[in-house]
Each structure stands twice: as C-alpha cells, then as structure tokens.
Tab-separated table of C-alpha atoms and ligand atoms in Angstrom:
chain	number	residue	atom	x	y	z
A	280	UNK	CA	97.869	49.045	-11.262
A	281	UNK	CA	100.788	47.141	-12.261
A	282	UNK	CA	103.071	47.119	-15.014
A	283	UNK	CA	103.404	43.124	-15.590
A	284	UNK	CA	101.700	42.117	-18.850
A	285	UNK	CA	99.487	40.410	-19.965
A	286	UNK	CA	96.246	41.775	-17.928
A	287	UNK	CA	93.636	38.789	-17.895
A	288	UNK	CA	90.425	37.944	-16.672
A	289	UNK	CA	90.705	35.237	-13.440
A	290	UNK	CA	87.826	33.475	-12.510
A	291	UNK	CA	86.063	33.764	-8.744
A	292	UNK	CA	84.483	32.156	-6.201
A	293	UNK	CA	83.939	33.150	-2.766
A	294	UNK	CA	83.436	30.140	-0.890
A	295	UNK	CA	80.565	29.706	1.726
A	296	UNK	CA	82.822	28.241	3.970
A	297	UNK	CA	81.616	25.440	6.044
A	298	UNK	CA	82.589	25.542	10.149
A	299	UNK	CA	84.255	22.761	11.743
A	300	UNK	CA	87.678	21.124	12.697
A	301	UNK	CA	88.562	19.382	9.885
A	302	UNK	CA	92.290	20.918	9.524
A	303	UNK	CA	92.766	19.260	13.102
A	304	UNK	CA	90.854	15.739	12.757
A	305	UNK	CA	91.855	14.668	8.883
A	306	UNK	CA	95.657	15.720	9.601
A	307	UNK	CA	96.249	15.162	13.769
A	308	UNK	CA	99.357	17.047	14.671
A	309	UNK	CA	100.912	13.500	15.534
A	310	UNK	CA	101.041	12.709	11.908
A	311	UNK	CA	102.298	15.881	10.834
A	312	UNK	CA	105.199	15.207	13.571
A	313	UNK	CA	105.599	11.373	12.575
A	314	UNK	CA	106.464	12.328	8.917
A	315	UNK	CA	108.496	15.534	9.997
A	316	UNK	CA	110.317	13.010	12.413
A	317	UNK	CA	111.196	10.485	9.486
A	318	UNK	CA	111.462	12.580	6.685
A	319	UNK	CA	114.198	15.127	8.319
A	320	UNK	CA	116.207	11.983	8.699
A	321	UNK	CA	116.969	11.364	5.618
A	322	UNK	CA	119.971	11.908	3.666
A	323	UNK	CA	119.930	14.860	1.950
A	324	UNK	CA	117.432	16.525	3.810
A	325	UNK	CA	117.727	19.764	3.771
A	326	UNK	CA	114.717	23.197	3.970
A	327	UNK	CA	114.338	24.325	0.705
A	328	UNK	CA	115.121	27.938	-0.336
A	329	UNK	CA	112.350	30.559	1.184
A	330	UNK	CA	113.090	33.815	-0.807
A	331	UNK	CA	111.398	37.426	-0.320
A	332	UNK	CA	110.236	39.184	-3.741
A	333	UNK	CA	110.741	42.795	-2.702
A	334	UNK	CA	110.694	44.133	-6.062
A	335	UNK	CA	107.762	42.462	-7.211
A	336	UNK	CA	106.075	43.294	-3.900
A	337	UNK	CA	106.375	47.231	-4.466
A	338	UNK	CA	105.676	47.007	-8.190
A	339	UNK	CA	102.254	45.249	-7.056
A	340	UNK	CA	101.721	47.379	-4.563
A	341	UNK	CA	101.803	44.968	-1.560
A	342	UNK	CA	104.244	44.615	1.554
A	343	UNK	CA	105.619	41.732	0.789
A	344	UNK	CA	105.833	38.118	-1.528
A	345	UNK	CA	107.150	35.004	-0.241
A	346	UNK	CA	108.152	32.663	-2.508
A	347	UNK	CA	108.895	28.914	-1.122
A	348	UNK	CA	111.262	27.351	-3.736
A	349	UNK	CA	110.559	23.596	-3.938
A	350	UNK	CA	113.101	23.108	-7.245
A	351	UNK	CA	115.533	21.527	-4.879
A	352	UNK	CA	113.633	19.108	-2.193
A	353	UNK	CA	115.869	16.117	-2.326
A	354	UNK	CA	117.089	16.398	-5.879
A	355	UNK	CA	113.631	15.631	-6.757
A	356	UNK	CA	112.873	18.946	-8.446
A	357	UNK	CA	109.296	19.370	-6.414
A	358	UNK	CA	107.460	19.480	-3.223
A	359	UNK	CA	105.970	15.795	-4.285
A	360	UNK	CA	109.284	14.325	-3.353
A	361	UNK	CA	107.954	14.844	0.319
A	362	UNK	CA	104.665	13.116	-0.254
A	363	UNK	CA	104.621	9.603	-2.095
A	364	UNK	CA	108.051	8.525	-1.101
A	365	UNK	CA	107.289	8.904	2.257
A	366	UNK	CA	103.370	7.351	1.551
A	367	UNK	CA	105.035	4.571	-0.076
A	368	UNK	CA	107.317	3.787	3.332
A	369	UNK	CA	104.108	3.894	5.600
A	370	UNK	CA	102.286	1.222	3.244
A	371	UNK	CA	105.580	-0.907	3.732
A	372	UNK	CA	105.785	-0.187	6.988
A	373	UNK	CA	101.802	-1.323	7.325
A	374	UNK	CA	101.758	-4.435	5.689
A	375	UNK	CA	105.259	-5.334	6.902
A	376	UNK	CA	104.031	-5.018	10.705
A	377	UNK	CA	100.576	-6.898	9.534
A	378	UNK	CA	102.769	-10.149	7.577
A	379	UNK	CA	105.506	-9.994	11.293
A	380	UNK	CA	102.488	-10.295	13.723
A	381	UNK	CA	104.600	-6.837	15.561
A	382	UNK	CA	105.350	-3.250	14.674
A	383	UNK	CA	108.397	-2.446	12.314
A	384	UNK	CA	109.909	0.899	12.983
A	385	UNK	CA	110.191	3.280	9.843
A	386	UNK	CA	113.446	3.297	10.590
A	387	UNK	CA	113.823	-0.389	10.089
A	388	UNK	CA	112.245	-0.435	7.068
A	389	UNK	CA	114.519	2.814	5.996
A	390	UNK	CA	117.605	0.471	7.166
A	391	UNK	CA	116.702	-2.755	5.098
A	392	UNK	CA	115.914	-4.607	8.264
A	393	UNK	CA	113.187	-6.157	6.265
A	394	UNK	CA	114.779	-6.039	2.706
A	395	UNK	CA	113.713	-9.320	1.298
A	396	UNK	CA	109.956	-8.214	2.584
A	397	UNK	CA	110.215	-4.790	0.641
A	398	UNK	CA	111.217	-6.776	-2.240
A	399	UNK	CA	108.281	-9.120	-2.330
A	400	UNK	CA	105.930	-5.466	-2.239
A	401	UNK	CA	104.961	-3.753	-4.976
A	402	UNK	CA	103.582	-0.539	-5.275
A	403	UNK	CA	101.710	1.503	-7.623
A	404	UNK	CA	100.298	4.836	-8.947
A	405	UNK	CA	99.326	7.301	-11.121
A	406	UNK	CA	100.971	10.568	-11.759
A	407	UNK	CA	101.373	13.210	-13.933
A	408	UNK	CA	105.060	13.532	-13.410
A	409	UNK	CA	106.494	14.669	-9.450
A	410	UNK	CA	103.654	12.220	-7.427
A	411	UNK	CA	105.332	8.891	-8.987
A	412	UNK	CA	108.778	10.966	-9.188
A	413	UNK	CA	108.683	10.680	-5.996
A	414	UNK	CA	107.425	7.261	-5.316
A	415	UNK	CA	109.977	6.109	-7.862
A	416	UNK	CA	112.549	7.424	-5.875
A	417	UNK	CA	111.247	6.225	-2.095
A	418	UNK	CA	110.767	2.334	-3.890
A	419	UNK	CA	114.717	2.484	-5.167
A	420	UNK	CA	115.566	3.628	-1.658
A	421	UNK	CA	113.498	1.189	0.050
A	422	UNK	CA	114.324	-1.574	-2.457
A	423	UNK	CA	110.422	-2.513	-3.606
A	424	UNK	CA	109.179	-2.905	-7.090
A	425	UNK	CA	107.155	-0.050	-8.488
A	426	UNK	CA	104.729	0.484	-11.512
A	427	UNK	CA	103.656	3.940	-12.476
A	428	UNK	CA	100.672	4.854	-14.732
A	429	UNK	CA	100.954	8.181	-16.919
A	430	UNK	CA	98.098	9.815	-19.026
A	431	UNK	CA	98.891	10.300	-22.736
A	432	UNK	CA	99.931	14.222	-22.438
A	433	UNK	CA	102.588	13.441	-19.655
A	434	UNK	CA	105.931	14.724	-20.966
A	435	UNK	CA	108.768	12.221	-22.464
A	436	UNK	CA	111.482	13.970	-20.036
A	437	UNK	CA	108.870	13.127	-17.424
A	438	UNK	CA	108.685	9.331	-17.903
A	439	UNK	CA	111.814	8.819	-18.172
A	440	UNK	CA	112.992	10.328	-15.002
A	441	UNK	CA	110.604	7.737	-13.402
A	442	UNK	CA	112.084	4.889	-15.334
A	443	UNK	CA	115.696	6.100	-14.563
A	444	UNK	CA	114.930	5.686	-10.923
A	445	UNK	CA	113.766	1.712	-12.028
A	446	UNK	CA	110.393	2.336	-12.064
A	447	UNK	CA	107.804	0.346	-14.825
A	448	UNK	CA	106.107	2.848	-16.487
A	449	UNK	CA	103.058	2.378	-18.176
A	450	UNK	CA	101.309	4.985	-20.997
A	451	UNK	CA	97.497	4.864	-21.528
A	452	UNK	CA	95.647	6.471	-24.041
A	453	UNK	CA	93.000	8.348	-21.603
A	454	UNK	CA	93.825	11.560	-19.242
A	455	UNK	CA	95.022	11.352	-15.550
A	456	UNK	CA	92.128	10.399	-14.179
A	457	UNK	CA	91.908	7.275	-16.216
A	458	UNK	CA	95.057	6.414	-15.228
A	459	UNK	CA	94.077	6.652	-11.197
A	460	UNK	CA	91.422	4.194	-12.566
A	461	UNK	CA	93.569	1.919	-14.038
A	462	UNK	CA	96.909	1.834	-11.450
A	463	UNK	CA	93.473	1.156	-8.986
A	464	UNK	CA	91.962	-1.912	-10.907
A	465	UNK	CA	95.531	-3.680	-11.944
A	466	UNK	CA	96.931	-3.159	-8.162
A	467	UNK	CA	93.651	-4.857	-6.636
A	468	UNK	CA	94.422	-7.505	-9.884
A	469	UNK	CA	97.070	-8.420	-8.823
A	470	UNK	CA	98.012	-7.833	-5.306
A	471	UNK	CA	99.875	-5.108	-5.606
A	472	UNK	CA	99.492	-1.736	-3.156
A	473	UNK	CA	98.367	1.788	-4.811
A	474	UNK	CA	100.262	4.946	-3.070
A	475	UNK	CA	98.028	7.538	-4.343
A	476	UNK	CA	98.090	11.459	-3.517
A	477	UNK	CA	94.409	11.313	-4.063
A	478	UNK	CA	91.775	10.146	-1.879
A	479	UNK	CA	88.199	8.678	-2.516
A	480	UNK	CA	85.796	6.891	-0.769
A	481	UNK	CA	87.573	3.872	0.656
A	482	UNK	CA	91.055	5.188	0.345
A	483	UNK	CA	92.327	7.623	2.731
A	484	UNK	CA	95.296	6.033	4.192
A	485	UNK	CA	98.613	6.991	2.040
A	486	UNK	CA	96.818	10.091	1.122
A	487	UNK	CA	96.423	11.529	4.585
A	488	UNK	CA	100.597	10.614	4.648
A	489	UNK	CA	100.846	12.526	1.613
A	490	UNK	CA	99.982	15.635	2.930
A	491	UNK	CA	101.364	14.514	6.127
A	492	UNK	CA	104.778	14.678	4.516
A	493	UNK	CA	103.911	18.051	2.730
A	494	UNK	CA	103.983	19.286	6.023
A	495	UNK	CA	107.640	19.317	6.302
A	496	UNK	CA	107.397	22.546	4.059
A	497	UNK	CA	104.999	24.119	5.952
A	498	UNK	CA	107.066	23.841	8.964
A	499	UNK	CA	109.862	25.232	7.520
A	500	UNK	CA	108.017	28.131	6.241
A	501	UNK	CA	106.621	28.761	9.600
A	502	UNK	CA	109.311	28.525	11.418
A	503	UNK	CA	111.136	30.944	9.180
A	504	UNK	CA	108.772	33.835	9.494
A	505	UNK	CA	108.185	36.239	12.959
A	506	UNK	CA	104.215	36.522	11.545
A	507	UNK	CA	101.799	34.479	9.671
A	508	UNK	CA	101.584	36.103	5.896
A	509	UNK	CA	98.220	37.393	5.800
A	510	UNK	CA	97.583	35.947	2.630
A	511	UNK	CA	98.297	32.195	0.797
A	512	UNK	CA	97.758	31.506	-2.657
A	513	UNK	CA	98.155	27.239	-3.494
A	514	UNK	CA	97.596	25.668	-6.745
A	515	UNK	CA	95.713	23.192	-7.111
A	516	UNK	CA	95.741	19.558	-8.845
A	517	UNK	CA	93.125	17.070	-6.420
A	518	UNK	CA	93.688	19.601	-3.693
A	519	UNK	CA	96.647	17.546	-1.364
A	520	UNK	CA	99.061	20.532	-1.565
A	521	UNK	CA	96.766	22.729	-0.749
A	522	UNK	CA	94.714	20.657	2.481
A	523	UNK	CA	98.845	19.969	3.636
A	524	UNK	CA	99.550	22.646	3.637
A	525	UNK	CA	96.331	25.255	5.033
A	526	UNK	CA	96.238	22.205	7.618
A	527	UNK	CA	99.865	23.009	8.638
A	528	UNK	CA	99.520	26.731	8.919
A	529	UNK	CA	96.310	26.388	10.746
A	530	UNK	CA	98.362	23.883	12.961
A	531	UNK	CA	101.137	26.315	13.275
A	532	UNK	CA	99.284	29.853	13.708
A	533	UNK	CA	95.948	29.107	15.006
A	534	UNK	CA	93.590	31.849	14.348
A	535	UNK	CA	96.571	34.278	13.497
A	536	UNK	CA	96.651	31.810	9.937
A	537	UNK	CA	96.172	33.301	6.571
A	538	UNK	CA	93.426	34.167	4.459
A	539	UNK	CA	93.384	30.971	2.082
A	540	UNK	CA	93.053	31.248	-2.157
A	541	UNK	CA	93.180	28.657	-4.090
A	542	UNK	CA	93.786	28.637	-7.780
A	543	UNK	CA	93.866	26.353	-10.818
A	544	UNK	CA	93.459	26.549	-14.633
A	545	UNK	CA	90.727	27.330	-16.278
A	546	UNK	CA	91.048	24.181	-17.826
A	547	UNK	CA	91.384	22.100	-14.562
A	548	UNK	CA	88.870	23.930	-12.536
A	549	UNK	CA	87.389	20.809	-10.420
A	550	UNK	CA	88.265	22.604	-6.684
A	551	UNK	CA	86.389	25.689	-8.045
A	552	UNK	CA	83.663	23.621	-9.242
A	553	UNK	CA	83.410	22.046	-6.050
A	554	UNK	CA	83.336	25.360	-4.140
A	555	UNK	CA	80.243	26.905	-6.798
A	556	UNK	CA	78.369	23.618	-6.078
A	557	UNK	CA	79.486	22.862	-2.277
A	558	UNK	CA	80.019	19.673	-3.020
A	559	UNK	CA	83.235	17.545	-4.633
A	560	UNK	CA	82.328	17.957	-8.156
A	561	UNK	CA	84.384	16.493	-11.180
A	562	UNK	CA	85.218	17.987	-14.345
A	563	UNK	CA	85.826	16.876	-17.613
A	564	UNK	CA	89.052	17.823	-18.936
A	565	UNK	CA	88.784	18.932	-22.616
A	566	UNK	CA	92.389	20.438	-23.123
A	567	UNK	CA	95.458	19.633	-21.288
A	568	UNK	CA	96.983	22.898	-19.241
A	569	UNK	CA	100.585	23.771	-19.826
A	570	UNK	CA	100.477	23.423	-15.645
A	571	UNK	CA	100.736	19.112	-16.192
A	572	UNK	CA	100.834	18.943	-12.426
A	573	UNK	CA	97.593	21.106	-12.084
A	574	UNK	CA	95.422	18.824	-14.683
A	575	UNK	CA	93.412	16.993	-12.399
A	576	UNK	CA	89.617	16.645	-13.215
A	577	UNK	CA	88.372	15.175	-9.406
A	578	UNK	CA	89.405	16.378	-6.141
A	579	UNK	CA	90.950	14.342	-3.425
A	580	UNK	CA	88.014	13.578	-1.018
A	581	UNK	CA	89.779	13.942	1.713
A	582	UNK	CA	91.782	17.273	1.047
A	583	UNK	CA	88.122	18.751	0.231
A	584	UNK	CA	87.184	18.168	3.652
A	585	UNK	CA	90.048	20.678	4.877
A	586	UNK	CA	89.597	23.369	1.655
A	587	UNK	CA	85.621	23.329	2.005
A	588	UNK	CA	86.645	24.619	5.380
A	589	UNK	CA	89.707	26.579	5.414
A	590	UNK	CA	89.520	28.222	1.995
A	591	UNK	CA	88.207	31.354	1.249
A	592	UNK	CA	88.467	31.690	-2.143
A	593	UNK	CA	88.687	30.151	-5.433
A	594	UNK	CA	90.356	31.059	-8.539
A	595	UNK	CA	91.106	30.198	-12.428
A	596	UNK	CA	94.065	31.636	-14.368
A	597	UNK	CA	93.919	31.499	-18.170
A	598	UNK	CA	96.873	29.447	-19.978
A	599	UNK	CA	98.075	32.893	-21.125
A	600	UNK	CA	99.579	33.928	-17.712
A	601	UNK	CA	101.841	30.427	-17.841
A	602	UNK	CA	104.806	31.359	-19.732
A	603	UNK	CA	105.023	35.009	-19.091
A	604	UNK	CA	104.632	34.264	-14.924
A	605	UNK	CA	107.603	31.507	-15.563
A	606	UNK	CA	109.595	33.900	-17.358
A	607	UNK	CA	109.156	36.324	-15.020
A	608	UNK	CA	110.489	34.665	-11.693
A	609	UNK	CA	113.491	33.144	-14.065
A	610	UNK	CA	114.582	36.536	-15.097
A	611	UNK	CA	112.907	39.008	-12.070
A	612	UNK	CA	112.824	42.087	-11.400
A	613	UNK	CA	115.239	44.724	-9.945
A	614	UNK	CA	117.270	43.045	-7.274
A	615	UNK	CA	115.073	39.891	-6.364
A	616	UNK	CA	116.307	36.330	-7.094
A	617	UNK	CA	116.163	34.609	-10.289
A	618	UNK	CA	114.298	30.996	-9.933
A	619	UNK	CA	114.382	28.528	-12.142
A	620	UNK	CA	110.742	27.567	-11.996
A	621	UNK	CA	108.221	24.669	-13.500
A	622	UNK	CA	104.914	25.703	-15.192
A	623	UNK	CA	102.800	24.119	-12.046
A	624	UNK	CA	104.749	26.470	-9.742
A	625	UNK	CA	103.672	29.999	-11.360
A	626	UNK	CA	99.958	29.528	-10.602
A	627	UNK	CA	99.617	31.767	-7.084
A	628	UNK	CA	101.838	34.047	-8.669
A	629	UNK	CA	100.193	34.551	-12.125
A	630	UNK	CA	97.125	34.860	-9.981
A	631	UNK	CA	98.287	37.690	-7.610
A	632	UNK	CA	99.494	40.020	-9.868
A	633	UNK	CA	96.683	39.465	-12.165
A	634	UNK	CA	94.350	40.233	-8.603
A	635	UNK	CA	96.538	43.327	-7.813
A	636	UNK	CA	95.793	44.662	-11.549
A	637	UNK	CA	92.362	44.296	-10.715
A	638	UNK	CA	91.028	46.652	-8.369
A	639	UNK	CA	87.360	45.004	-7.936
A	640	UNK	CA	88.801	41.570	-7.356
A	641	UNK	CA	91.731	42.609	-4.935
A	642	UNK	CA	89.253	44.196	-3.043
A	643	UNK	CA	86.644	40.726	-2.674
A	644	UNK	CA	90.695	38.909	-1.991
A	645	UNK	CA	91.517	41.732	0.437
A	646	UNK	CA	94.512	42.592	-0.638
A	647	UNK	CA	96.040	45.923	-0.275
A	648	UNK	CA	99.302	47.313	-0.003
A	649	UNK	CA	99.432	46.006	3.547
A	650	UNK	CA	99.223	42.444	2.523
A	651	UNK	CA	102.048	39.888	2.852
A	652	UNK	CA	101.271	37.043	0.535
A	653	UNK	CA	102.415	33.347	0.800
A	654	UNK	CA	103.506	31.392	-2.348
A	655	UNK	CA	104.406	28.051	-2.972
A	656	UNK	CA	106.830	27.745	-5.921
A	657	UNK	CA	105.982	23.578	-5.868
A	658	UNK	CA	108.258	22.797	-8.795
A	659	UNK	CA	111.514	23.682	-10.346
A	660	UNK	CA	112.610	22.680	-13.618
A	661	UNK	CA	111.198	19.045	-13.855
A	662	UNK	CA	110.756	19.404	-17.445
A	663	UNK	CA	113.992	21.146	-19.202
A	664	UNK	CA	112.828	20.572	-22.407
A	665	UNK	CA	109.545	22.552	-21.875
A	666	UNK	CA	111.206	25.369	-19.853
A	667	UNK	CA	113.450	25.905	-22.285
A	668	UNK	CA	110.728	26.238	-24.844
A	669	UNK	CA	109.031	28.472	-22.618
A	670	UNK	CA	112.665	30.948	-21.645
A	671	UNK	CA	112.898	30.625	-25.977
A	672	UNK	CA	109.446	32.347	-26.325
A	673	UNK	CA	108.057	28.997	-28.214
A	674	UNK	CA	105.111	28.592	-26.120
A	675	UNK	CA	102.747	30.694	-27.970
A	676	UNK	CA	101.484	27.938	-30.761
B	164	PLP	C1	104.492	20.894	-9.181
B	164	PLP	C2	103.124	20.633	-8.676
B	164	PLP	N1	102.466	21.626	-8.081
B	164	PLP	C3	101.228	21.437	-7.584
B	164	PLP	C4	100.585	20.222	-7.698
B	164	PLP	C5	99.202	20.078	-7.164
B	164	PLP	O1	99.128	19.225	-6.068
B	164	PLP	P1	97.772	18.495	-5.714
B	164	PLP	O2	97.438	17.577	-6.850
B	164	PLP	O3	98.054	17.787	-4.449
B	164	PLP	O4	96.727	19.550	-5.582
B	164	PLP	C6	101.240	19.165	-8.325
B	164	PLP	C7	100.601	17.857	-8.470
B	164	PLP	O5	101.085	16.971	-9.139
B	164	PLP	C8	102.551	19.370	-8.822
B	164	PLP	O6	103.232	18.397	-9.424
C-alpha cells in the first residue's frame, strides 16, 4: 500500500480486554493535576513541539499523523525528564514531612527551604538512560545525593550524561532488570530511597508519580487538538508511558478516547506476553534492541492494571524497522518537518506504516484512510553517537 521500505512482519495480539476503572483509581485526576501544578512551574517549562505529518499521512493512506516531539522537554532530550525528577521531589517531599512531624510544600522543597534535609537523602535507581537522566537532573536541582544503576549494554554517551549532572553511576554485568534488583537491595542496605518508573508488589508510590508527571504531555496534546485522534500507538519499556499516558486521554476524552496499540520489540516483548497470557508475564531478554529505552523484560505492575484495561492491541516490530523509521522522520517526506529523533521514539511509527502496508492487520487495528493516529516521539537525540551511526547508514552489522 505504501511506498516506505522495508515491508516486515509485526507481531499481534488482540487483547481480551478486562472491564473496570482502573485509568480513574491507579491515576486520580488529583494527581495528574498535583504534578501538572508543580511541574509547569518550573523553569524552563515549556509544551514540547506537537507536529502534523501530512505527507506521511497521505502516502499511508490515513487522515492524519500526530507526532508529539519529546527531544526538547527541559533540555532533557525525553519525555522521562517529566517522570523521575518529579518522583524523586515527592519522595523528598514524603520523608521530609514524615522527619518535620508537618507537611512541606513541593514548593518548599523546590525553594531549598529544607536544603540541609535534601542533602542528608539519597536516592536511587535503575535506568537504561532518560529514567535516571531525569532523576539525575531533579537530585542536582533539589540538592540530594543520587546513585544510578545501568545494565551492561547502556550506552557510554548515556552514563555520562548522568554523571555530568553529579550523579554516581554504577555498571553491572547483568541486563536492566538486574539492575532494578540491585539499585532495590543496596537502597534498602543502606537507607537510601529507590525512585523507580517501575512498579511491583510493594512499590507503587513514585511510580504512580511517574506517570503522574507524564501526564503533563498528555495534557498538552489534548489541549492542542479540537478531537480525540482515533487512534494511539505507545511504545513500550515496563508499560509507565503507556498507562500515563491512555490514563490521561481517558481522563481528558472520556469515551470519545482513542483506540489504544501498544508496541515493543520483538526482542522486549513482556507487555505482549502479558496480553497472550492475561497475566503480567516476564521475559527473558536474549539480545539487546537498538530501542535501549524499550528493553525491559517485566512490566510495571501497576501500569498493567491500566493497559490490561485500556489497550486494545499489542504489537512487536522487528529491529529492521529501527534505523530506516529514524531516518525517515530526520529527513521526511515532502513538506513535513524534519525531527531529530532517538531509536526508542520510532516504535508507533515503524509500527503504523508497517500496519498500513498490511491490509489484513490494518483491518484487525481499524485503520483506514479515515484514521487520525496519535504518536509519541518520547526521545530526541539522547545518544549522538548512535544517531549518527544510524543517519551514516552503519547500523546494519
Ligand atoms: C525514550 C523512551 N521511550 C519510551 C520508553 C518506555 O517507557 P516505559 O518503560 O515507561 O514503558 C522509555 C523508557 O525508558 C524511553 O526512554
């Protein structure tokens, strides 16, 4: 149907999607407006580019492709920078209020009020890059210590934009889910606090703030648009983007909100797995994706709640579509804008033109040329070195 090359095989699953509330009672619109509240107050706050893909659209034979451009949130180069900084102030702001005996304000705690407190705090996490970006950045702000654990794949230009924000960062041998593990058993250890984007049984707190903040983007998306999109294709990693966000436009638009797809790599498919068996499920990650922020072998309890409701779909991409997809929104065609975009960011794309040159699957997505598709571009270029390898044509090996 379309012209864009490679053709490739996606994976599918229609979810049997479970009834209930859950985009309403894990995310309650007063936390969505608590975070929007502190986070637009920031300096350097600012919505994030929300671009229309009109020659794409017609050359994919659909009314229209909305791109969210999360490259410049805060200087941060993601959508992340929304999540674990903000996290990371709501665990000061928690155990601040518990050591006072009272309640200290965010904005306090923003204000260094309580800066020899935040000093005495330390906080922790894993990442594979933009989560502890992001943290890194909210602890320099807020003046606390912070640790950050990274899998043995995670990129050098990675680490040490964590470290140049004065974060300790800490390699392991195993993949990213060892590294939740191990930011988990050296933070109970030794007293320190974990700010994770993921959730599991036990730990919900910062995660639910996580997606909280995400919904910052959601808003702005919403309140840029006359009509939901009828479609919205997230990526996912543990899920958080993808809960925030479906949470937010189910918040927003009611039953008017958009058919939800989620996709991930082939070689990260735990969400899918989880939607075959109806059930989290973990997988075992055998080869890293190009997609670092999409490598996640176990979903975030908590954001499964929301998807095993909300989503409607599930689908893999093959590695192959990476590069080309990144390639393509960098240098686009006919008149739409060129974005400078990060490998994680391509995945809804890759995915819907690959559906659209599929007529058996666009059909199960319902997609047709009426269709008016959401994506989330979550990531700019967070990783110049592999971008450029990728805009060179080196990414074949
Ligand atoms: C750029 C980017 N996009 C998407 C994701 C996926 O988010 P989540 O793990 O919340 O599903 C990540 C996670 O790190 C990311 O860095």
């Amino acid at each position: 149907m379309n012209n864009l090359l490679p053709a490739a095989a996606l994976g599918h699953v229609a979810a049997n999607r479970k009834t209930g509330d859950a985009a309403f009672r894990v995310l309650l619109e007063h936390d969505f407006a608590t975070a929007r509240a502190e986070i637009t107050a920031w300096d350097g706050y600012a919505p994030t580019p929300f671009v229309t893909l009109a020659a794409l659209a017609k050359e994919i034979e659909v009314t229209e492709v909305l791109y969210k451009d999360e490259g410049p949130r805060f200087g941060l180069g993601s959508f992340k920078a929304l999540g674990g900084s903000y996290a990371g102030l709501r665990v000061l702001q928690r155990e601040i209020s518990k050591r006072l005996g009272h309640p200290a304000s965010l904005a306090d705690i923003r204000t260094g009020k309580y800066a020899d407190a935040c000093a005495a705090i330390t906080l922790v996490s894993a990442t594979d890059g933009n989560h502890g970006r992001s943290l890194a950045w909210g602890c320099k702000r807020f003046g606390v210590p912070c640790r950050i654990y990274i899998h043995a794949e995670v990129s050098q230009g990675r680490a040490l934009a964590m470290q140049d924000l004065g974060a300790e960062v800490i390699r392991i041998e195993g993949d990213y889910d060892a590294s939740v593990v191990l930011a988990k058993t050296e933070a109970q250890d030794n007293g320190w606090f974990v700010v994770s984007d993921t959730s599991w049984p036990g730990y919900s707190l910062p995660p639910r703030d996580v997606m909280s903040g995400y919904g910052v983007m959601t808003q702005e998306i919403c309140e840029a648009l006359e009509q939901a999109p009828t479609h919205v294709f997230l990526q996912g990693g543990v899920g958080g983007l993808a809960a925030g966000v479906v949470a937010g436009l189910r918040h927003y638009w009611g039953d008017a909100a958009p058919r939800v797809v989620i996709v991930e790599p082939a070689l990260a498919a735990c969400l899918f797995e989880s939607a075959k068996a109806g059930a989290v499920t973990n997988v075992a990650i055998a080869r890293e994706t190009l997609m670092a922020g999409l490598s996640c072998g176990a979903p975030s309890a908590l954001a499964w709640e929301i998807l095993a409701e909300e989503a409607s779909d599930f689908l893999t991409i093959p590695e192959a579509l990476v590069a080309p997809r990144v390639r393509l929104l960098a240098t686009p065609l006919g008149s739409d804008v060129a974005i400078e975009a990060g490998e994680s960011a391509i995945a809804g794309l890759a995915a819907l033109i690959a559906a659209r040159a599929d007529r058996d699957l666009s059909d199960k997505l319902g997609l047709d040329a009426q269709s008016r598709v959401l994506l989330i571009g979550s990531e700019g270029v967070t990783d110049a070195a592999i971008f450029n390898m990728i805009m060179e044509g080196r990414d074949a090996a």
